[in-house]
Short mmCIF file of C-alpha atoms in Angstrom, two decimals:
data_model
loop_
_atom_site.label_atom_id
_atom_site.label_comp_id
_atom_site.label_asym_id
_atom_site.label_seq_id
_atom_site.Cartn_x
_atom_site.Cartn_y
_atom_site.Cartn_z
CA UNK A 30 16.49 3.87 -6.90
CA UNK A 31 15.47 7.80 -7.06
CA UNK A 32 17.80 10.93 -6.92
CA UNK A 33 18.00 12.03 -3.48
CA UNK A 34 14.65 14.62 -2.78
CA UNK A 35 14.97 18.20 -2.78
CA UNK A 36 13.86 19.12 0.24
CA UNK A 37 11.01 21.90 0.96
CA UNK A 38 10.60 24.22 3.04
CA UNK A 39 10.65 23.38 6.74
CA UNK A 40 8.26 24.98 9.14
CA UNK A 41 10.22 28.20 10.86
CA UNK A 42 8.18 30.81 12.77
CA UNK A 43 4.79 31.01 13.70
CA UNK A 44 2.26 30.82 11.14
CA UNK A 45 -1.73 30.24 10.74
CA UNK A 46 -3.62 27.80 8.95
CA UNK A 47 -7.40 27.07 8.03
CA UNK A 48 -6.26 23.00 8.31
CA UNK A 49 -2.96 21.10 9.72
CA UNK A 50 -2.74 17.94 8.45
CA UNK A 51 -0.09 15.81 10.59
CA UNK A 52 1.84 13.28 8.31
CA UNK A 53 2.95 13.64 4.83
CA UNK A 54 2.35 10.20 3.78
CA UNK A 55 -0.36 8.48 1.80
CA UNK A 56 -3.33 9.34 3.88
CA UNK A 57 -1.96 13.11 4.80
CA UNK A 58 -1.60 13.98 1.28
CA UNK A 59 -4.68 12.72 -0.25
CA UNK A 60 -6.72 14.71 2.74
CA UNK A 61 -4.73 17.63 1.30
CA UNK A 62 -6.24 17.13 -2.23
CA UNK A 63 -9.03 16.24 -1.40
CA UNK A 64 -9.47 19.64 1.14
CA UNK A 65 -8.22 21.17 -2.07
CA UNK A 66 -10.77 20.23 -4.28
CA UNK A 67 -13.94 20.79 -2.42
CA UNK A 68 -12.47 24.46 -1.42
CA UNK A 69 -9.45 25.77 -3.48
CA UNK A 70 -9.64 28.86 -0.88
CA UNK A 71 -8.49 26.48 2.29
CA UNK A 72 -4.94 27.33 3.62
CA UNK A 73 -3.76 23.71 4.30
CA UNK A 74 0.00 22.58 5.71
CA UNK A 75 0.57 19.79 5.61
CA UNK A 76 3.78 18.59 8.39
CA UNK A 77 5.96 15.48 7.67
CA UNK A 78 8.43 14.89 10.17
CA UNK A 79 11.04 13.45 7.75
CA UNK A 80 11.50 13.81 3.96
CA UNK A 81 8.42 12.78 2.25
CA UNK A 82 8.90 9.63 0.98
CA UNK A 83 11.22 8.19 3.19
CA UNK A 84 8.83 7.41 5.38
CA UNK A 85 7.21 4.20 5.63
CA UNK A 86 4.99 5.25 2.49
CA UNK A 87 7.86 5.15 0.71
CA UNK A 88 8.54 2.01 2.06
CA UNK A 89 5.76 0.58 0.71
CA UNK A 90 5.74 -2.40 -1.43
CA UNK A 91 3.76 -0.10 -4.05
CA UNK A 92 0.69 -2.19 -4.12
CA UNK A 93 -2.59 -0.27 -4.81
CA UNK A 94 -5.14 -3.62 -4.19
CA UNK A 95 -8.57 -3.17 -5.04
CA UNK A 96 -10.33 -6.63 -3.88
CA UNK A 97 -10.18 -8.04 -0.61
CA UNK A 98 -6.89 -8.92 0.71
CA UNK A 99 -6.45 -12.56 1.94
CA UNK A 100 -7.25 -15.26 -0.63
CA UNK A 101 -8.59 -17.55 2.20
CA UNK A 102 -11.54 -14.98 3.19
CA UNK A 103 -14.92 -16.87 4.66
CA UNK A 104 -17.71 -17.50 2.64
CA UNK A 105 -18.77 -14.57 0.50
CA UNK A 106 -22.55 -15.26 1.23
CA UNK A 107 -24.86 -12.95 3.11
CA UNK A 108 -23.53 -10.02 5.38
CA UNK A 109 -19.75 -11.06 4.12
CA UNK A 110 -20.53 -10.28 0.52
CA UNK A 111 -21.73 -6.67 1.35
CA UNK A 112 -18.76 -5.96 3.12
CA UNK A 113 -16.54 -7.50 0.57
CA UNK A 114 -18.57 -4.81 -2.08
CA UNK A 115 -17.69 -2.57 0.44
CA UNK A 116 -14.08 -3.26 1.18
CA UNK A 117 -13.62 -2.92 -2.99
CA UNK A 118 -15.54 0.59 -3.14
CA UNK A 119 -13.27 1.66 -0.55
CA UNK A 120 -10.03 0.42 -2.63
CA UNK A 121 -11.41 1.30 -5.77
CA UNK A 122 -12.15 5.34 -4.57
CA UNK A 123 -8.14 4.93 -3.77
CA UNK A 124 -7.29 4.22 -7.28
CA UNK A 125 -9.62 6.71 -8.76
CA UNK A 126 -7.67 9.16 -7.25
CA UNK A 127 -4.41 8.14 -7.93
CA UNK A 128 -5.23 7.75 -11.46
CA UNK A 129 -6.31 11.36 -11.48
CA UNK A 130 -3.01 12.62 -10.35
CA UNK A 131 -0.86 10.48 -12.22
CA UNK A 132 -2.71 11.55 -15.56
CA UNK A 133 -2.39 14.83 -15.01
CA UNK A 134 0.99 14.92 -13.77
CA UNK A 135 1.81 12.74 -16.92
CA UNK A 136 3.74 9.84 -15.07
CA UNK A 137 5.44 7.13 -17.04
CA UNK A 138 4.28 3.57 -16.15
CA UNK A 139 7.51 3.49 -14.33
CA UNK A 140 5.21 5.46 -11.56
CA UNK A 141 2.22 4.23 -12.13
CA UNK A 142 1.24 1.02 -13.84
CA UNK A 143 -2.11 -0.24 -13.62
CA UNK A 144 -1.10 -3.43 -15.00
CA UNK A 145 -3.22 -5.86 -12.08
CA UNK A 146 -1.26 -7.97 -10.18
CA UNK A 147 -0.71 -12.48 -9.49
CA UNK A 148 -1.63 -14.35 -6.22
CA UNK A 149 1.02 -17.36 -6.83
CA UNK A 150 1.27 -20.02 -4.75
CA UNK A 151 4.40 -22.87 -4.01
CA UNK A 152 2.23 -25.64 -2.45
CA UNK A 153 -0.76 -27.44 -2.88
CA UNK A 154 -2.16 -25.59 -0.37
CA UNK A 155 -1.55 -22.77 -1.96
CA UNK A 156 -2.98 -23.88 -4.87
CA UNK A 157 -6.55 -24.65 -3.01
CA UNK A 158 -6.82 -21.23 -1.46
CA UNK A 159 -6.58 -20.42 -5.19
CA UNK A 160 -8.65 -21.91 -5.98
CA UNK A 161 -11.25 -21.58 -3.93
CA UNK A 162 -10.92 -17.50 -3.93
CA UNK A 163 -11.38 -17.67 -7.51
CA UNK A 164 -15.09 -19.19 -6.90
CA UNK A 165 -15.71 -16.35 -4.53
CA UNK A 166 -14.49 -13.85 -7.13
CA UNK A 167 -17.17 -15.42 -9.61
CA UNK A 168 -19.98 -14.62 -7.05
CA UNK A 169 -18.90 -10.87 -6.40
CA UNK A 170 -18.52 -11.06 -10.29
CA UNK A 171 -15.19 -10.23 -10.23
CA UNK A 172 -12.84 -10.53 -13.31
CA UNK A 173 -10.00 -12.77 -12.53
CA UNK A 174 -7.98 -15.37 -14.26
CA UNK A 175 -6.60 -18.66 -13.01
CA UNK A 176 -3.10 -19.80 -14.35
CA UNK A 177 -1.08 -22.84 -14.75
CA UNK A 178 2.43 -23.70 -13.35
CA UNK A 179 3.25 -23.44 -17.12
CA UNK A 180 1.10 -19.97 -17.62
CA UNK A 181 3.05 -18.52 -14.16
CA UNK A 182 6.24 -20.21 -15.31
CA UNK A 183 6.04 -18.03 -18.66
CA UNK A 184 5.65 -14.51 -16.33
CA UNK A 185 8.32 -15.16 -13.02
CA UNK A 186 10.60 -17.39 -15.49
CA UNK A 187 11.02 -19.42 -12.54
CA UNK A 188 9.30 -22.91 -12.16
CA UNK A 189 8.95 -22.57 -8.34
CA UNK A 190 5.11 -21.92 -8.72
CA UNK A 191 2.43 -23.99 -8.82
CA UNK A 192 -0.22 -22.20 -9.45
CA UNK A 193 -1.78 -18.43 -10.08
CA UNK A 194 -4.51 -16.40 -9.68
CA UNK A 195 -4.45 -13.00 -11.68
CA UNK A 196 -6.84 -10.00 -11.05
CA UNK A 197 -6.48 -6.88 -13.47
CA UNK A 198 -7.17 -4.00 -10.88
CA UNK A 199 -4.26 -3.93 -9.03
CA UNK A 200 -2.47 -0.56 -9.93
CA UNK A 201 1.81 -0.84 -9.10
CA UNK A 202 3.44 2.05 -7.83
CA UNK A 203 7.10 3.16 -7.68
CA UNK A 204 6.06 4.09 -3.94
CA UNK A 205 8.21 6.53 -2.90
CA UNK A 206 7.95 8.43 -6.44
CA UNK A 207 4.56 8.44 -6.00
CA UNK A 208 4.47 9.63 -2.93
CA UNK A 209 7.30 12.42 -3.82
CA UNK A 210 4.86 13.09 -6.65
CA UNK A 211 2.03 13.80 -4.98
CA UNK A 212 3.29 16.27 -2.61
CA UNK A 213 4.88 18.15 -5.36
CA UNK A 214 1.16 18.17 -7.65
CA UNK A 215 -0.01 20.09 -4.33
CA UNK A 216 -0.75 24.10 -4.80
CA UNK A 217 -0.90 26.68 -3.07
CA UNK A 218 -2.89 27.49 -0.41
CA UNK A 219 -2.00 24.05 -0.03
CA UNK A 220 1.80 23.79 1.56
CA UNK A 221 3.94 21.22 2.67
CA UNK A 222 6.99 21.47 4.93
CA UNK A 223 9.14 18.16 4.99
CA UNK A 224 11.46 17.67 8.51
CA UNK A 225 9.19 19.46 10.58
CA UNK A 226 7.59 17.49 13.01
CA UNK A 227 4.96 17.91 14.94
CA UNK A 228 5.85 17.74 18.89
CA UNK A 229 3.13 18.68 20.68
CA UNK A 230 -0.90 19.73 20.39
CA UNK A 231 -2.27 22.66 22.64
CA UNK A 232 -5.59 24.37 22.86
CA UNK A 233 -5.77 27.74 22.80
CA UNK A 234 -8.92 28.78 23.16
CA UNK A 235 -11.10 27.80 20.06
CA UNK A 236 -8.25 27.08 18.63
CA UNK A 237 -5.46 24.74 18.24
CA UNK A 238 -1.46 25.13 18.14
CA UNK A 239 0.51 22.74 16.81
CA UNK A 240 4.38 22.65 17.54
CA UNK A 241 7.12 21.33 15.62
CA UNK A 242 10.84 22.14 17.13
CA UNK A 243 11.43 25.42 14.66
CA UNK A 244 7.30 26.76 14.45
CA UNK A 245 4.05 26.36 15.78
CA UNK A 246 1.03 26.66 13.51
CA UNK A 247 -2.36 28.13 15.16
CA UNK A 248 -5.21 26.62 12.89
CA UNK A 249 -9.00 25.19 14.23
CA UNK A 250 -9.21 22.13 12.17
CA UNK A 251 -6.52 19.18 12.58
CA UNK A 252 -6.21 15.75 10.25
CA UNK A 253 -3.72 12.85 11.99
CA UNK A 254 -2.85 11.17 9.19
CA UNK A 255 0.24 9.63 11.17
CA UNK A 256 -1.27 6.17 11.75
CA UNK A 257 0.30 4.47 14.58
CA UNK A 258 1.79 7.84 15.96
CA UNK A 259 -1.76 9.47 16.57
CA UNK A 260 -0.79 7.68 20.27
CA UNK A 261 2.04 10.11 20.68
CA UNK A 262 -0.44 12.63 21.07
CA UNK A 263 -2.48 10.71 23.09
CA UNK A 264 -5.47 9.13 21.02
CA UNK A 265 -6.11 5.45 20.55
CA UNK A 266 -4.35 4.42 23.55
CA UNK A 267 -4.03 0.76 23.77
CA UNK A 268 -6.20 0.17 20.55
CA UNK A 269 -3.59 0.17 17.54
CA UNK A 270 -0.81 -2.79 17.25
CA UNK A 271 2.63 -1.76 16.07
CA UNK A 272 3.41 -4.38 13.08
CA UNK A 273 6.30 -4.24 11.68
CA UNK A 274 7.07 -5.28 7.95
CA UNK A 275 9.98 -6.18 6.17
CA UNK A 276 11.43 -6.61 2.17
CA UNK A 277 15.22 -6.96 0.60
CA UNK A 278 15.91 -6.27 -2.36
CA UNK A 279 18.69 -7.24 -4.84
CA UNK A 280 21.31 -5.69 -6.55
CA UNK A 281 20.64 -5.02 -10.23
CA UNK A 282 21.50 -7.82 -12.48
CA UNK A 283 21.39 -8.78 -16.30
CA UNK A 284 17.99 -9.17 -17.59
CA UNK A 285 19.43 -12.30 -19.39
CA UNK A 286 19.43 -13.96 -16.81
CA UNK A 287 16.26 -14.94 -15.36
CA UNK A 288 13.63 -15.38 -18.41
CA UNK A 289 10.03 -14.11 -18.06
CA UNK A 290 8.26 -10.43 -18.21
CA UNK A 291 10.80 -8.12 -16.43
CA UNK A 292 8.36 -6.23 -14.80
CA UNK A 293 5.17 -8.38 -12.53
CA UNK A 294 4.34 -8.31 -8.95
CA UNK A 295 2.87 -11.74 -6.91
CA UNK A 296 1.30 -11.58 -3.67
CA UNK A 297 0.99 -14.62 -1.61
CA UNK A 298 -1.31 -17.42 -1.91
CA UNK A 299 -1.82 -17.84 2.04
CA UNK A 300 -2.07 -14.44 4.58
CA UNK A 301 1.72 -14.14 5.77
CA UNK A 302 3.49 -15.35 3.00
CA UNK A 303 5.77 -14.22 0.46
CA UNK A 304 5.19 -10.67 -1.66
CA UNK A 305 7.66 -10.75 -4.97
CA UNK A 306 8.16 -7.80 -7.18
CA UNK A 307 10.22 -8.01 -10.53
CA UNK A 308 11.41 -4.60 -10.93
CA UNK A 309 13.14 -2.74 -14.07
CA UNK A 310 16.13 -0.69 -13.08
CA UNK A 311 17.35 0.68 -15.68
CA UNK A 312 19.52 -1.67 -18.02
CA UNK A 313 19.28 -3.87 -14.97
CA UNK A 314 16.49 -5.77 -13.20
CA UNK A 315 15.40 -5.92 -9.50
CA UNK A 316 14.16 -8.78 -7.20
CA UNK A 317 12.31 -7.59 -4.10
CA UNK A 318 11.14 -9.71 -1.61
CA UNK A 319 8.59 -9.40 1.36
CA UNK A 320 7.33 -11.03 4.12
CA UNK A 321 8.40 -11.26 7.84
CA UNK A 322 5.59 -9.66 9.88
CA UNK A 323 6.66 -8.80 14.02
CA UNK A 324 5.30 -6.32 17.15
CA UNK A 325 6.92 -3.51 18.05
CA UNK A 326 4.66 -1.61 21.00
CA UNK A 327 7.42 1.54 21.23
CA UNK A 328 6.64 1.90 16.88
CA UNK A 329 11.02 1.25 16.63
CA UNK A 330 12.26 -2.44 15.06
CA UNK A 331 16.19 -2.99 15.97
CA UNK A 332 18.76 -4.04 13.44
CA UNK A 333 19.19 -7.33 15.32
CA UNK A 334 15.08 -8.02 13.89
CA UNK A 335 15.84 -6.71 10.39
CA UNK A 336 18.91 -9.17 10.25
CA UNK A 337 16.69 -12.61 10.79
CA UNK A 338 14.02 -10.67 8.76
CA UNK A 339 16.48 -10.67 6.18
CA UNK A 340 17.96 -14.33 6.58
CA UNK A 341 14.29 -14.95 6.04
CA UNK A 342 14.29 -12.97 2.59
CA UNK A 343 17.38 -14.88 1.62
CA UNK A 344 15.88 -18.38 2.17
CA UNK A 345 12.25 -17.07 0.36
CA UNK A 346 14.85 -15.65 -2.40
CA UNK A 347 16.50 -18.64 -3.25
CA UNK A 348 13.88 -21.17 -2.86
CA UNK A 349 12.11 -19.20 -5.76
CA UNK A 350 15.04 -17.94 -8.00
CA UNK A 351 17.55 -20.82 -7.67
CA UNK A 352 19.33 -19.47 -10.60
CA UNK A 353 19.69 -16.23 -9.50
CA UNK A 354 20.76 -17.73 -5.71
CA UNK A 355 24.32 -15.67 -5.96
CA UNK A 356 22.72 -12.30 -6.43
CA UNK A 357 23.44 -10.69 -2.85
CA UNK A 358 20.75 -8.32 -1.35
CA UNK A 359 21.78 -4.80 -1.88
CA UNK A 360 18.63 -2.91 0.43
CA UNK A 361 16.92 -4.40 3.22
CA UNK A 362 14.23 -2.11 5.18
CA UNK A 363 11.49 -1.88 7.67
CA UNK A 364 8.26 -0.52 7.97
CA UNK A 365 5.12 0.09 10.82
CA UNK A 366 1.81 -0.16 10.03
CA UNK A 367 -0.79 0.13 12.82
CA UNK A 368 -3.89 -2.30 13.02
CA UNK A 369 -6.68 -2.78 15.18
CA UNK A 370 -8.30 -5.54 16.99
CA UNK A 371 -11.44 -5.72 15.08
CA UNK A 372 -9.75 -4.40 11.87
CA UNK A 373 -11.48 -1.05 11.73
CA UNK A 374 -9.73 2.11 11.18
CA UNK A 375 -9.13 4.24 13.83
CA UNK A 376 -11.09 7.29 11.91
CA UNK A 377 -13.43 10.52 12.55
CA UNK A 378 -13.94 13.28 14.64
CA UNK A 379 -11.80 12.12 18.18
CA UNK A 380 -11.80 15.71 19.84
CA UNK A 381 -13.14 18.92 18.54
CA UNK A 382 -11.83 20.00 15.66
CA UNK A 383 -9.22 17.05 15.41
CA UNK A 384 -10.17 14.37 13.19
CA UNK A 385 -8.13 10.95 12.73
CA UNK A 386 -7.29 8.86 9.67
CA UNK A 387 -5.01 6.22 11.30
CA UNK A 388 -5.17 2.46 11.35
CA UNK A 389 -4.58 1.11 8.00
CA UNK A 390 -4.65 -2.35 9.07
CA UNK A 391 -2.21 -2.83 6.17
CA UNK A 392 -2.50 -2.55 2.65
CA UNK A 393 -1.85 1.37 3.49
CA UNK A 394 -1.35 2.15 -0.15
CA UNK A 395 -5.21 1.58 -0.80
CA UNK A 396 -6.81 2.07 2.56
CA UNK A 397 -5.02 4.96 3.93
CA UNK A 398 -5.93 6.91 0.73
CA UNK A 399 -9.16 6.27 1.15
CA UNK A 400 -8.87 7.10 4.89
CA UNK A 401 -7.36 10.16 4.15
CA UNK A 402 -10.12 11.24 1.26
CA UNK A 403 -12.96 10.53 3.79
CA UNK A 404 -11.15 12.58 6.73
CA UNK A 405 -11.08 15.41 4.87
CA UNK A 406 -14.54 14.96 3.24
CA UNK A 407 -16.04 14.30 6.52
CA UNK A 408 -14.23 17.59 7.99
CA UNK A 409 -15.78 19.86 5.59
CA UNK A 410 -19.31 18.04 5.90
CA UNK A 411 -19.16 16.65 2.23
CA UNK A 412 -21.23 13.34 1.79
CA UNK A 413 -20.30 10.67 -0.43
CA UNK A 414 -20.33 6.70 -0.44
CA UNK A 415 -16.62 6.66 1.06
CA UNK A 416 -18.30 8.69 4.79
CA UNK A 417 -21.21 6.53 4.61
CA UNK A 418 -18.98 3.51 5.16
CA UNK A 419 -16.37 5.07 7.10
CA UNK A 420 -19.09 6.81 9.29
CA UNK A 421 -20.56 2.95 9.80
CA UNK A 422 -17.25 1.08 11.23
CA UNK A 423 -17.12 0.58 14.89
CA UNK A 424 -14.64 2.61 17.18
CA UNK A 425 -11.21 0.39 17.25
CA UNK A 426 -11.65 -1.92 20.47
CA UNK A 427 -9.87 -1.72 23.34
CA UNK A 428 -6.64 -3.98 23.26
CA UNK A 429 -5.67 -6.51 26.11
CA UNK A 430 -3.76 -4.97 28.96
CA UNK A 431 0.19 -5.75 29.08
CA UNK A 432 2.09 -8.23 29.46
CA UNK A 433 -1.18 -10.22 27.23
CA UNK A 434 -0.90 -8.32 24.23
CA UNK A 435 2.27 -8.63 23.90
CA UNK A 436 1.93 -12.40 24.20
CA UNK A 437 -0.89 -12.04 22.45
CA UNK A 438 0.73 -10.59 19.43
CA UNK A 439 3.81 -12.20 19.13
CA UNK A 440 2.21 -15.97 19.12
CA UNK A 441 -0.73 -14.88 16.91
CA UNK A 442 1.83 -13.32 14.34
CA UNK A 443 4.13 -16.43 14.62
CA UNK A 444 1.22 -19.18 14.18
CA UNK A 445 0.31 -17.09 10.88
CA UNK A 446 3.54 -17.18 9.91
CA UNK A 447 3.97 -21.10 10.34
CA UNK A 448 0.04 -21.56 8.65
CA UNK A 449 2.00 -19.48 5.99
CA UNK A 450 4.67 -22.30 5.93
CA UNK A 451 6.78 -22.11 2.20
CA UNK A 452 4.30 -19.80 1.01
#
């Protein structure tokens, strides 16, 4: 939907840096402000192996979420309710920045839309988990509202809901513009070079070289903000899965067409189901659709798994927009996020001088930001609420040996998925 990117500069020679930050996505460059801010003086570079934002940050969904993730959490009582308080301070730190940068870059809601977000469901099920997440919400005293099949009817201008649950803190991104958009807001010292990646680490003495196929870069201080690639380089061997998600989204048709706001965004009532975006395109509208969640241990999906993720979207599609059931998908994509066993990131000071912020464990809009703030405020010895919960999670745990997490994976993703049923 944007103009192809202009690309900048990619890394040629040899050159030196105070900081390399590996990975020009949402965690690499919101290190880079963040280095920038607590010392304008640092020479960062910042190295993204493609064009940023066509990347799997730009293949995000565009969902900044600020409360906890899965409607059907445990019981908010206790030790669970800190960590819930937690979890949102974490989000919520996200959001703070991005709402910095998109005031003062002056984006149009088009960007950047802090309009909050639905959990719908299809099923009675659904509806429960609703239900019951809303009564949780009350006791972290959360603002939320519950809706009717009427009240969701009146937003999707579809009748295939049941039921709704909307939360106002939910910011909506046009990812990859945001992502193109915060790379450009960087200044010097601060520079990024797009299709440069990096190849290969090396010490060299107290200090560190980092290769990419036309450069090297000598610097002492390194951020891997390249989630589940940090094992390429060796770190977090056997302790990040390779999920793999999927969307499809239409061709633009009439407004007229399907009634309803032209612009809202539903996540799922159960964990697996069905993400739904309604997206303005111009004179046109948008339907995207996402869900489909599979392992991938070498980090690459075939086309043969985005095909039956796709007959998937088709059958979601239809089952929710039966009016709009002859609209062909125009886009279909991938993308990898990396997630641990006990849901931690994979985060802090691995070797000297190289510090992670990898293992988003999904929702990477909101907490690889936050990852990538607390990297580069734990680097430069800054304290602050966000490295006093960072600096508390436990190292990622070590993952089955193969064949087992393999099996492991693939039944644990596909019982999920079933739980998930028409959700």
């Amino acid at each position: 939907m944007l103009p192809p990117r202009r690309e900048k500069s990619r890394l040629q020679g040899d050159i030196t840096a105070d900081v390399v930050i590996i990975g020009g996505g949402f965690a690499g460059l919101s290190a880079a402000r963040r280095l920038s801010e607590l010392d304008p003086s640092l020479k960062v570079a910042v190295l993204e192996a493609d064009l940023v934002g066509d990347a799997a940050a730009g293949r995000n969904s565009g969902f900044i979420i600020d409360l906890p993730h899965e409607v059907s959490s445990d019981d908010y009582g206790g030790d669970s309710a800190a960590k819930s308080r937690e979890a949102i301070e974490i989000s919520r730190t996200a959001i703070k920045m991005a709402s910095t940068v998109a005031a003062e870059e002056g984006w149009s809601r088009d960007v950047f839309d802090p309009c909050g977000r639905y959990s719908a469901a299809i099923s009675g099920e659904g509806d429960d988990h609703l239900t019951a997440y809303a009564g949780q919400l009350v006791g972290l005293g959360e603002d939320h509202r519950l809706l009717t099949a009427e009240e969701i009817a009146e937003v999707t201008g579809t009748r295939a809901y049941t039921s709704a649950l909307f939360t106002p803190g939910t910011v909506m991104l046009q990812p990859a513009a945001y992502i193109r958009g915060l790379a450009d807001s960087l200044r010097d010292p601060v520079r990024v070079y797009e299709k440069s990646p990096a190849v290969r680490l090396e010490r060299s003495g107290t200090a560190w070289i980092v290769k990419t196929p036309e450069g090297s870069i000598s610097t002492g201080r390194i951020i891997l903000a390249n989630n589940g690639h940090a094992e390429s380089f060796g770190f977090f061997k056997g302790r990040m899965l390779h999920i793999f998600t999927f969307a499809s989204m239409t061709r633009r048709f009439s407004p007229d067409l399907l009634p309803g706001h032209r612009k809202w965004a539903a996540t799922p009532a159960l964990p697996m189901g069905t993400t739904i975006r309604r997206v303005p395109d111009g004179d046109g509208d948008r339907i995207l659709v996402r869900s489909r969640y599979t392992y991938h241990p070498g980090i690459v999906a075939g086309d043969g798994t985005l095909r039956r993720a796709g007959a998937q979207h088709d059958k979601k599609f239809k089952a929710r927009f039966p009016a709009l059931g002859d609209i062909p998908m125009e886009y279909r994509w991938g993308g990898a996020m990396a997630v641990t066993w006990n849901a931690v990131p994979a985060f802090g000071e691995i070797e000297d001088g190289i510090f992670a912020a990898c293992g988003c464990n999904g929702v990477g809009a909101s907490k690889a930001t936050a990852s990538g703030l607390a990297a580069a405020e734990l680097m430069l010895g800054h304290r602050s609420r966000l490295t006093e919960i960072y600096q508390r999670f436990d190292a990622p745990k070590p993952l089955p040996p193969q064949p087992f997490t393999t099996i492991g994976a693939k039944a644990n993703l596909a019982f999920k998925e079933w739980m998930a049923g028409a959700e």
